[in-house]
């Protein structure tokens, strides 16, 4: 059984406000001066991460995510509790943190690598590799103040991952990079994961967290609200964002999954079925089969507009396809209390073999984040099998027409 390499127990951080700077200095030297006000940005946070595990940290801006990482790394001292990490820790936190804008990228690399505990001889050996990975060209020897934010991120990530750490901690700095370099970064992170590196990553990108992480934690208002699978956490996170006025969030355990539901209840799903071409309810279908997703909806309170939407997700919870009747220009107007409405969505299941789930929503306009009547994750689960088609891999069935021909001898 893997050991815990990262332990956070009851950690919290409060920022204090004093009536004068003299009182603040006195507090530093142990004088029991009472603060005029205190603001807790993180409270009673506890987390254990095992060797080789990857954990995503999710939450809205101001939830305490970056503070949690800084407390773990040690750049911020906790006001309560303690955090402990085993082995070499490498962190990519605030963009350009510790960089001197007047020094070149190369000089900043030497400085940052030295602070990471890398010897001078090892830095010289790694420098060409760091420069090659960053791909900033001649800017590597120019002052960092001439860099764009994306170039700073390239240098910061390259030096932070020059040596594979035991624990890699990544904040949202990757959000400023271009698509090519982000892909390159995640490829390196995946290689580290396969080699046994423990990963702690903050990201708003569900795809990144779901593809990289074994589990995720959700922070809200400075507290850890949920610790579970990435899909479970993002489902709850989306419901949390959508929560308005009298809307409520509910969770339900279904087999090995946790389904999340939210909404005001002005309109609700009575049933959701997947039907084959003969109108029979099915749970198993063949690749490319024509199916109908039928939603039966009851209007509880009169609403001026009613939109039905759905998302197909793969087994990791990543969206495969989604749409709604707002996008198809089929919004139902002036739905009356007590009405029953049926929505049929017909499509060819051009999906790869595997398990898929359906999330459904009822709302008033383009997205369920506005006037969310009901949102249900894992509302339906079905399996796709390849019954009689040539073998292929992937989540999409995109059969090509391949032309194979020998080139004439004179063109070889």
Short mmCIF file of C-alpha atoms in Angstrom, two decimals:
data_model
loop_
_atom_site.label_atom_id
_atom_site.label_comp_id
_atom_site.label_asym_id
_atom_site.label_seq_id
_atom_site.Cartn_x
_atom_site.Cartn_y
_atom_site.Cartn_z
CA UNK A 1 0.00 0.00 0.00
CA UNK A 2 1.37 3.42 -0.98
CA UNK A 3 2.54 5.77 1.74
CA UNK A 4 1.17 9.25 2.24
CA UNK A 5 3.76 11.66 0.83
CA UNK A 6 1.68 14.78 1.39
CA UNK A 7 -0.26 15.43 4.59
CA UNK A 8 -2.29 18.55 5.30
CA UNK A 9 -3.98 18.60 8.71
CA UNK A 10 -6.36 21.36 9.79
CA UNK A 11 -4.47 24.02 7.85
CA UNK A 12 -5.80 27.57 7.77
CA UNK A 13 -4.60 31.05 6.90
CA UNK A 14 -5.86 34.34 8.31
CA UNK A 15 -4.70 37.82 7.33
CA UNK A 16 -4.78 40.22 10.27
CA UNK A 17 -5.43 43.95 10.33
CA UNK A 18 -3.90 46.04 13.13
CA UNK A 19 -4.63 49.57 14.27
CA UNK A 20 -1.00 50.52 13.63
CA UNK A 21 2.18 49.10 12.10
CA UNK A 22 3.76 49.24 15.57
CA UNK A 23 1.22 46.69 16.79
CA UNK A 24 1.98 44.48 13.77
CA UNK A 25 5.74 44.56 14.53
CA UNK A 26 5.05 43.83 18.18
CA UNK A 27 3.01 40.78 17.18
CA UNK A 28 5.98 39.48 15.18
CA UNK A 29 8.08 39.48 18.35
CA UNK A 30 5.50 37.58 20.36
CA UNK A 31 3.74 40.48 22.09
CA UNK A 32 0.06 39.45 22.54
CA UNK A 33 -1.48 42.31 20.57
CA UNK A 34 -5.09 41.81 19.53
CA UNK A 35 -5.79 42.31 15.83
CA UNK A 36 -8.39 44.86 14.83
CA UNK A 37 -9.84 42.47 12.23
CA UNK A 38 -9.01 39.10 10.71
CA UNK A 39 -9.92 37.56 7.38
CA UNK A 40 -9.69 33.80 6.98
CA UNK A 41 -8.96 32.79 3.38
CA UNK A 42 -8.57 29.10 4.25
CA UNK A 43 -9.89 27.19 7.26
CA UNK A 44 -9.58 23.64 8.66
CA UNK A 45 -8.24 22.15 5.39
CA UNK A 46 -7.16 18.51 5.62
CA UNK A 47 -5.83 16.41 2.76
CA UNK A 48 -3.73 13.26 2.32
CA UNK A 49 -2.07 12.31 -0.95
CA UNK A 50 -0.34 8.98 -1.58
CA UNK A 51 2.84 8.40 -3.56
CA UNK A 52 2.16 8.47 -7.29
CA UNK A 53 -1.36 9.84 -6.87
CA UNK A 54 -2.63 12.82 -8.88
CA UNK A 55 -5.08 15.22 -7.24
CA UNK A 56 -6.84 18.18 -8.86
CA UNK A 57 -7.82 21.24 -6.83
CA UNK A 58 -11.01 22.90 -8.09
CA UNK A 59 -12.94 25.99 -7.01
CA UNK A 60 -14.03 29.47 -7.97
CA UNK A 61 -11.69 32.46 -7.77
CA UNK A 62 -11.08 33.35 -4.14
CA UNK A 63 -11.94 29.87 -2.88
CA UNK A 64 -8.46 29.42 -1.34
CA UNK A 65 -6.83 27.15 -3.93
CA UNK A 66 -3.60 29.13 -4.40
CA UNK A 67 -3.32 29.74 -0.66
CA UNK A 68 -3.54 26.00 -0.03
CA UNK A 69 -0.69 25.33 -2.47
CA UNK A 70 1.48 28.09 -0.97
CA UNK A 71 0.97 26.65 2.51
CA UNK A 72 2.00 23.21 1.25
CA UNK A 73 5.09 24.57 -0.50
CA UNK A 74 5.98 26.77 2.48
CA UNK A 75 5.99 30.19 0.83
CA UNK A 76 3.19 31.18 3.24
CA UNK A 77 3.05 30.27 6.94
CA UNK A 78 -0.20 28.75 8.24
CA UNK A 79 -2.24 30.42 10.97
CA UNK A 80 -3.44 27.00 12.11
CA UNK A 81 -2.60 23.35 11.44
CA UNK A 82 0.41 22.05 9.55
CA UNK A 83 1.43 20.67 6.15
CA UNK A 84 4.14 18.08 5.51
CA UNK A 85 5.63 16.71 2.29
CA UNK A 86 8.11 13.88 1.70
CA UNK A 87 10.80 14.07 -1.01
CA UNK A 88 11.74 16.67 -3.60
CA UNK A 89 8.93 19.15 -4.22
CA UNK A 90 8.82 21.28 -7.36
CA UNK A 91 6.18 23.98 -7.66
CA UNK A 92 4.94 26.26 -10.43
CA UNK A 93 2.86 28.83 -8.59
CA UNK A 94 2.44 32.52 -9.44
CA UNK A 95 3.80 33.34 -12.89
CA UNK A 96 7.35 34.64 -12.70
CA UNK A 97 7.48 34.25 -8.92
CA UNK A 98 11.10 34.84 -7.88
CA UNK A 99 12.21 36.03 -11.33
CA UNK A 100 14.29 39.21 -11.50
CA UNK A 101 12.98 41.19 -14.50
CA UNK A 102 16.39 42.79 -15.07
CA UNK A 103 18.16 39.43 -15.40
CA UNK A 104 18.06 37.29 -18.52
CA UNK A 105 16.08 34.08 -18.77
CA UNK A 106 19.32 32.12 -18.50
CA UNK A 107 20.40 33.98 -15.35
CA UNK A 108 16.99 33.50 -13.77
CA UNK A 109 17.16 29.78 -14.57
CA UNK A 110 20.50 29.49 -12.77
CA UNK A 111 19.10 31.35 -9.77
CA UNK A 112 15.81 29.39 -9.63
CA UNK A 113 17.54 26.03 -10.07
CA UNK A 114 19.95 26.90 -7.27
CA UNK A 115 17.03 27.68 -4.96
CA UNK A 116 15.61 24.27 -5.85
CA UNK A 117 18.75 22.68 -4.42
CA UNK A 118 20.34 21.75 -7.73
CA UNK A 119 24.14 21.90 -7.69
CA UNK A 120 26.09 24.27 -9.94
CA UNK A 121 27.54 21.43 -12.02
CA UNK A 122 24.08 19.90 -12.48
CA UNK A 123 22.65 23.29 -13.50
CA UNK A 124 25.31 23.60 -16.21
CA UNK A 125 24.45 20.14 -17.47
CA UNK A 126 20.70 20.87 -17.50
CA UNK A 127 20.88 24.37 -18.98
CA UNK A 128 20.87 23.31 -22.67
CA UNK A 129 17.90 20.99 -22.01
CA UNK A 130 15.98 23.76 -20.23
CA UNK A 131 16.68 26.19 -23.07
CA UNK A 132 15.64 23.65 -25.69
CA UNK A 133 12.38 22.78 -23.89
CA UNK A 134 11.42 26.45 -23.36
CA UNK A 135 11.87 27.32 -27.05
CA UNK A 136 12.15 31.08 -26.56
CA UNK A 137 15.08 31.46 -28.98
CA UNK A 138 17.38 34.46 -28.51
CA UNK A 139 15.13 35.79 -25.75
CA UNK A 140 16.72 33.23 -23.42
CA UNK A 141 19.62 35.68 -23.02
CA UNK A 142 17.45 38.82 -22.91
CA UNK A 143 16.03 40.49 -19.76
CA UNK A 144 12.84 38.86 -18.51
CA UNK A 145 11.13 42.28 -18.54
CA UNK A 146 11.04 41.96 -22.35
CA UNK A 147 9.11 38.66 -22.12
CA UNK A 148 5.41 38.10 -22.69
CA UNK A 149 3.51 36.24 -19.98
CA UNK A 150 3.58 33.12 -22.17
CA UNK A 151 7.38 33.29 -22.49
CA UNK A 152 7.74 33.67 -18.72
CA UNK A 153 5.60 30.58 -18.27
CA UNK A 154 7.80 28.64 -20.71
CA UNK A 155 10.92 29.46 -18.69
CA UNK A 156 9.22 28.83 -15.33
CA UNK A 157 7.81 25.45 -16.33
CA UNK A 158 11.04 24.35 -17.99
CA UNK A 159 13.16 25.00 -14.91
CA UNK A 160 10.52 23.65 -12.48
CA UNK A 161 10.45 20.34 -14.35
CA UNK A 162 14.13 20.12 -15.37
CA UNK A 163 14.57 17.34 -12.82
CA UNK A 164 11.71 14.94 -12.16
CA UNK A 165 10.44 15.75 -8.65
CA UNK A 166 8.80 13.41 -6.15
CA UNK A 167 5.92 15.89 -5.91
CA UNK A 168 4.94 18.35 -8.64
CA UNK A 169 2.60 21.20 -7.69
CA UNK A 170 1.14 23.31 -10.50
CA UNK A 171 -1.10 26.34 -10.06
CA UNK A 172 -3.03 28.01 -12.88
CA UNK A 173 0.12 29.47 -14.48
CA UNK A 174 -0.32 27.10 -17.45
CA UNK A 175 -3.47 29.02 -18.42
CA UNK A 176 -1.38 31.77 -20.08
CA UNK A 177 0.50 29.49 -22.48
CA UNK A 178 -0.17 28.91 -26.16
CA UNK A 179 -1.84 25.68 -27.28
CA UNK A 180 1.38 24.11 -28.58
CA UNK A 181 3.36 24.64 -25.38
CA UNK A 182 0.44 23.66 -23.11
CA UNK A 183 0.30 20.34 -24.98
CA UNK A 184 4.05 19.96 -24.47
CA UNK A 185 3.72 20.71 -20.74
CA UNK A 186 0.96 18.16 -20.21
CA UNK A 187 2.95 15.56 -22.10
CA UNK A 188 5.85 16.06 -19.66
CA UNK A 189 3.46 15.94 -16.70
CA UNK A 190 2.04 12.64 -17.98
CA UNK A 191 5.57 11.24 -18.35
CA UNK A 192 6.32 12.25 -14.75
CA UNK A 193 3.09 10.60 -13.60
CA UNK A 194 3.99 7.36 -15.35
CA UNK A 195 7.41 7.49 -13.65
CA UNK A 196 5.80 7.80 -10.20
CA UNK A 197 5.66 11.55 -9.52
CA UNK A 198 2.86 12.70 -7.21
CA UNK A 199 0.82 15.53 -8.77
CA UNK A 200 -1.20 18.34 -7.23
CA UNK A 201 -2.71 20.64 -9.87
CA UNK A 202 -5.07 23.62 -9.77
CA UNK A 203 -7.11 24.01 -12.94
CA UNK A 204 -10.51 25.19 -14.18
CA UNK A 205 -10.16 22.82 -17.15
CA UNK A 206 -12.26 19.67 -16.53
CA UNK A 207 -10.54 17.82 -19.36
CA UNK A 208 -7.08 18.37 -17.86
CA UNK A 209 -8.14 17.29 -14.38
CA UNK A 210 -10.18 14.31 -15.55
CA UNK A 211 -7.45 13.03 -17.86
CA UNK A 212 -4.57 13.52 -15.39
CA UNK A 213 -6.03 13.03 -11.92
CA UNK A 214 -7.19 10.10 -9.82
CA UNK A 215 -9.31 12.34 -7.62
CA UNK A 216 -10.14 15.99 -7.00
CA UNK A 217 -11.00 18.28 -4.11
CA UNK A 218 -13.46 21.16 -4.30
CA UNK A 219 -12.77 24.33 -2.31
CA UNK A 220 -15.47 26.87 -1.58
CA UNK A 221 -15.15 29.95 0.64
CA UNK A 222 -11.88 28.71 2.11
CA UNK A 223 -13.05 25.21 3.04
CA UNK A 224 -12.74 21.79 1.41
CA UNK A 225 -16.30 21.01 0.38
CA UNK A 226 -15.84 17.71 -1.43
CA UNK A 227 -13.14 15.08 -2.03
CA UNK A 228 -14.01 12.52 -4.71
CA UNK A 229 -13.59 11.42 -8.31
CA UNK A 230 -12.90 14.22 -10.84
CA UNK A 231 -16.30 13.75 -12.49
CA UNK A 232 -18.14 13.83 -9.16
CA UNK A 233 -16.30 16.99 -8.09
CA UNK A 234 -16.84 18.84 -11.38
CA UNK A 235 -20.50 17.85 -11.44
CA UNK A 236 -20.93 19.34 -7.96
CA UNK A 237 -18.81 22.38 -8.91
CA UNK A 238 -21.01 23.09 -11.94
CA UNK A 239 -24.12 22.75 -9.78
CA UNK A 240 -22.58 25.11 -7.24
CA UNK A 241 -22.00 27.75 -9.92
CA UNK A 242 -25.55 27.33 -11.21
CA UNK A 243 -27.15 27.58 -7.77
CA UNK A 244 -29.47 30.61 -7.71
CA UNK A 245 -31.84 31.86 -5.06
CA UNK A 246 -33.97 28.89 -3.99
CA UNK A 247 -32.03 26.34 -6.04
CA UNK A 248 -30.58 23.44 -4.10
CA UNK A 249 -27.83 20.91 -4.73
CA UNK A 250 -28.40 17.22 -4.07
CA UNK A 251 -26.17 14.20 -4.51
CA UNK A 252 -27.16 10.55 -4.85
CA UNK A 253 -25.00 7.41 -4.77
CA UNK A 254 -25.63 5.23 -7.81
CA UNK A 255 -23.56 2.05 -7.90
CA UNK A 256 -19.92 3.25 -8.06
CA UNK A 257 -20.88 6.81 -9.05
CA UNK A 258 -22.23 9.89 -7.30
CA UNK A 259 -24.87 11.78 -9.29
CA UNK A 260 -25.35 15.50 -8.72
CA UNK A 261 -28.63 17.35 -9.17
CA UNK A 262 -29.49 21.02 -8.77
CA UNK A 263 -32.13 23.54 -9.72
CA UNK A 264 -35.10 25.60 -8.59
CA UNK A 265 -37.61 22.83 -9.44
CA UNK A 266 -39.83 25.04 -11.64
CA UNK A 267 -39.60 22.27 -14.25
CA UNK A 268 -38.42 18.71 -13.59
CA UNK A 269 -37.62 15.50 -15.44
CA UNK A 270 -40.15 12.72 -14.88
CA UNK A 271 -38.25 10.20 -17.00
CA UNK A 272 -35.31 9.88 -19.37
CA UNK A 273 -35.06 6.95 -21.79
CA UNK A 274 -32.75 5.79 -24.57
CA UNK A 275 -34.78 4.08 -27.32
CA UNK A 276 -33.75 2.04 -30.35
CA UNK A 277 -35.31 2.44 -33.81
CA UNK A 278 -38.22 0.18 -32.80
CA UNK A 279 -38.98 2.38 -29.79
CA UNK A 280 -37.68 -0.11 -27.22
CA UNK A 281 -35.72 1.05 -24.18
CA UNK A 282 -32.06 0.00 -24.47
CA UNK A 283 -28.91 0.11 -22.35
CA UNK A 284 -26.59 -1.55 -24.90
CA UNK A 285 -26.29 -0.34 -28.49
CA UNK A 286 -24.03 -0.95 -31.46
CA UNK A 287 -21.61 1.58 -32.93
CA UNK A 288 -23.54 3.87 -35.31
CA UNK A 289 -26.99 2.72 -34.16
CA UNK A 290 -29.87 5.18 -34.60
CA UNK A 291 -31.25 6.02 -31.16
CA UNK A 292 -33.64 8.48 -29.54
CA UNK A 293 -33.07 10.21 -26.20
CA UNK A 294 -36.58 10.86 -24.84
CA UNK A 295 -37.09 13.24 -21.92
CA UNK A 296 -40.50 13.57 -20.26
CA UNK A 297 -40.74 16.90 -18.39
CA UNK A 298 -43.33 18.23 -15.94
CA UNK A 299 -43.73 22.00 -15.59
CA UNK A 300 -44.25 22.70 -11.88
CA UNK A 301 -44.48 26.50 -12.02
CA UNK A 302 -45.28 28.62 -15.07
CA UNK A 303 -42.10 29.71 -16.89
CA UNK A 304 -41.77 32.16 -19.77
CA UNK A 305 -39.25 29.98 -21.62
CA UNK A 306 -38.19 26.34 -21.32
CA UNK A 307 -35.00 24.94 -22.85
CA UNK A 308 -33.97 21.26 -22.84
CA UNK A 309 -30.29 20.36 -23.16
CA UNK A 310 -28.12 17.28 -22.86
CA UNK A 311 -24.45 16.31 -22.86
CA UNK A 312 -23.00 12.90 -23.72
CA UNK A 313 -19.90 12.11 -21.65
CA UNK A 314 -17.26 9.40 -21.87
CA UNK A 315 -16.28 7.18 -18.93
CA UNK A 316 -13.94 9.90 -17.59
CA UNK A 317 -16.75 12.45 -17.61
CA UNK A 318 -15.35 14.44 -20.51
CA UNK A 319 -17.97 15.93 -22.87
CA UNK A 320 -18.32 14.11 -26.20
CA UNK A 321 -21.22 16.15 -27.55
CA UNK A 322 -23.81 18.53 -26.16
CA UNK A 323 -26.56 20.79 -27.41
CA UNK A 324 -29.89 22.29 -26.34
CA UNK A 325 -33.13 23.59 -27.84
CA UNK A 326 -31.92 27.19 -27.51
CA UNK A 327 -29.13 26.42 -30.01
CA UNK A 328 -31.60 24.62 -32.31
CA UNK A 329 -34.07 27.55 -32.08
CA UNK A 330 -36.77 25.41 -30.42
CA UNK A 331 -37.28 27.22 -27.09
CA UNK A 332 -40.73 26.47 -25.67
CA UNK A 333 -42.50 29.72 -24.73
CA UNK A 334 -44.97 30.32 -21.88
CA UNK A 335 -45.03 26.82 -20.40
CA UNK A 336 -47.93 26.55 -17.95
CA UNK A 337 -47.91 24.88 -14.54
CA UNK A 338 -49.00 21.24 -14.80
CA UNK A 339 -48.03 20.85 -18.45
CA UNK A 340 -46.21 17.70 -19.59
CA UNK A 341 -43.67 18.18 -22.38
CA UNK A 342 -41.72 15.48 -24.23
CA UNK A 343 -38.42 16.14 -25.95
CA UNK A 344 -37.04 13.60 -28.47
CA UNK A 345 -33.41 13.92 -29.60
CA UNK A 346 -32.59 11.47 -32.40
CA UNK A 347 -29.01 10.80 -33.43
CA UNK A 348 -26.64 8.16 -34.78
CA UNK A 349 -24.45 6.86 -31.98
CA UNK A 350 -21.20 7.22 -33.93
CA UNK A 351 -19.22 6.49 -30.78
CA UNK A 352 -16.37 4.19 -29.95
CA UNK A 353 -16.96 1.11 -27.78
CA UNK A 354 -17.26 1.92 -24.09
CA UNK A 355 -19.50 3.29 -21.38
CA UNK A 356 -21.19 6.70 -21.73
CA UNK A 357 -23.38 8.84 -19.51
CA UNK A 358 -25.95 11.55 -20.21
CA UNK A 359 -26.31 14.81 -18.28
CA UNK A 360 -29.54 16.73 -18.85
CA UNK A 361 -30.72 20.24 -18.06
CA UNK A 362 -33.84 22.40 -18.05
CA UNK A 363 -33.33 26.14 -18.07
CA UNK A 364 -34.54 29.37 -19.67
CA UNK A 365 -31.87 30.36 -22.19
CA UNK A 366 -28.47 29.46 -23.62
CA UNK A 367 -26.98 27.87 -20.50
CA UNK A 368 -28.14 26.27 -17.25
CA UNK A 369 -26.09 28.88 -15.36
CA UNK A 370 -29.06 31.27 -15.80
CA UNK A 371 -32.46 30.27 -14.31
CA UNK A 372 -31.53 26.65 -13.76
CA UNK A 373 -34.78 24.70 -13.32
CA UNK A 374 -33.13 21.29 -13.08
CA UNK A 375 -29.69 19.88 -13.86
CA UNK A 376 -29.00 16.15 -13.52
CA UNK A 377 -25.63 14.46 -13.98
CA UNK A 378 -25.42 10.72 -14.69
CA UNK A 379 -29.13 10.82 -15.48
CA UNK A 380 -28.67 7.85 -17.79
CA UNK A 381 -25.80 5.43 -18.52
CA UNK A 382 -25.44 3.25 -21.63
CA UNK A 383 -22.83 1.05 -23.29
CA UNK A 384 -21.68 1.05 -26.91
CA UNK A 385 -20.28 -2.15 -28.46
CA UNK A 386 -18.70 -2.79 -31.85
CA UNK A 387 -20.94 -5.55 -33.18
CA UNK A 388 -20.00 -5.92 -36.85
CA UNK A 389 -17.68 -3.11 -37.94
CA UNK A 390 -13.90 -3.17 -38.57
CA UNK A 391 -11.90 -2.62 -35.38
CA UNK A 392 -10.95 0.95 -34.47
CA UNK A 393 -9.89 2.92 -31.41
CA UNK A 394 -11.13 6.18 -29.91
CA UNK A 395 -14.45 7.66 -28.76
CA UNK A 396 -15.58 8.74 -32.23
CA UNK A 397 -16.59 6.53 -35.18
CA UNK A 398 -15.18 8.37 -38.22
CA UNK A 399 -14.80 5.70 -40.91
CA UNK A 400 -12.50 6.86 -43.74
CA UNK A 401 -12.21 5.90 -47.37
CA UNK A 402 -8.53 4.97 -47.70
CA UNK A 403 -6.95 4.89 -51.12
CA UNK A 404 -3.84 2.68 -51.40
CA UNK A 405 -1.77 2.72 -54.56
CA UNK A 406 1.77 1.96 -55.59
CA UNK A 407 3.81 4.85 -56.87
CA UNK A 408 5.14 4.50 -60.45
CA UNK A 409 8.83 3.46 -60.54
CA UNK A 410 9.96 6.78 -62.00
CA UNK A 411 8.65 8.70 -58.95
CA UNK A 412 10.42 6.55 -56.35
#
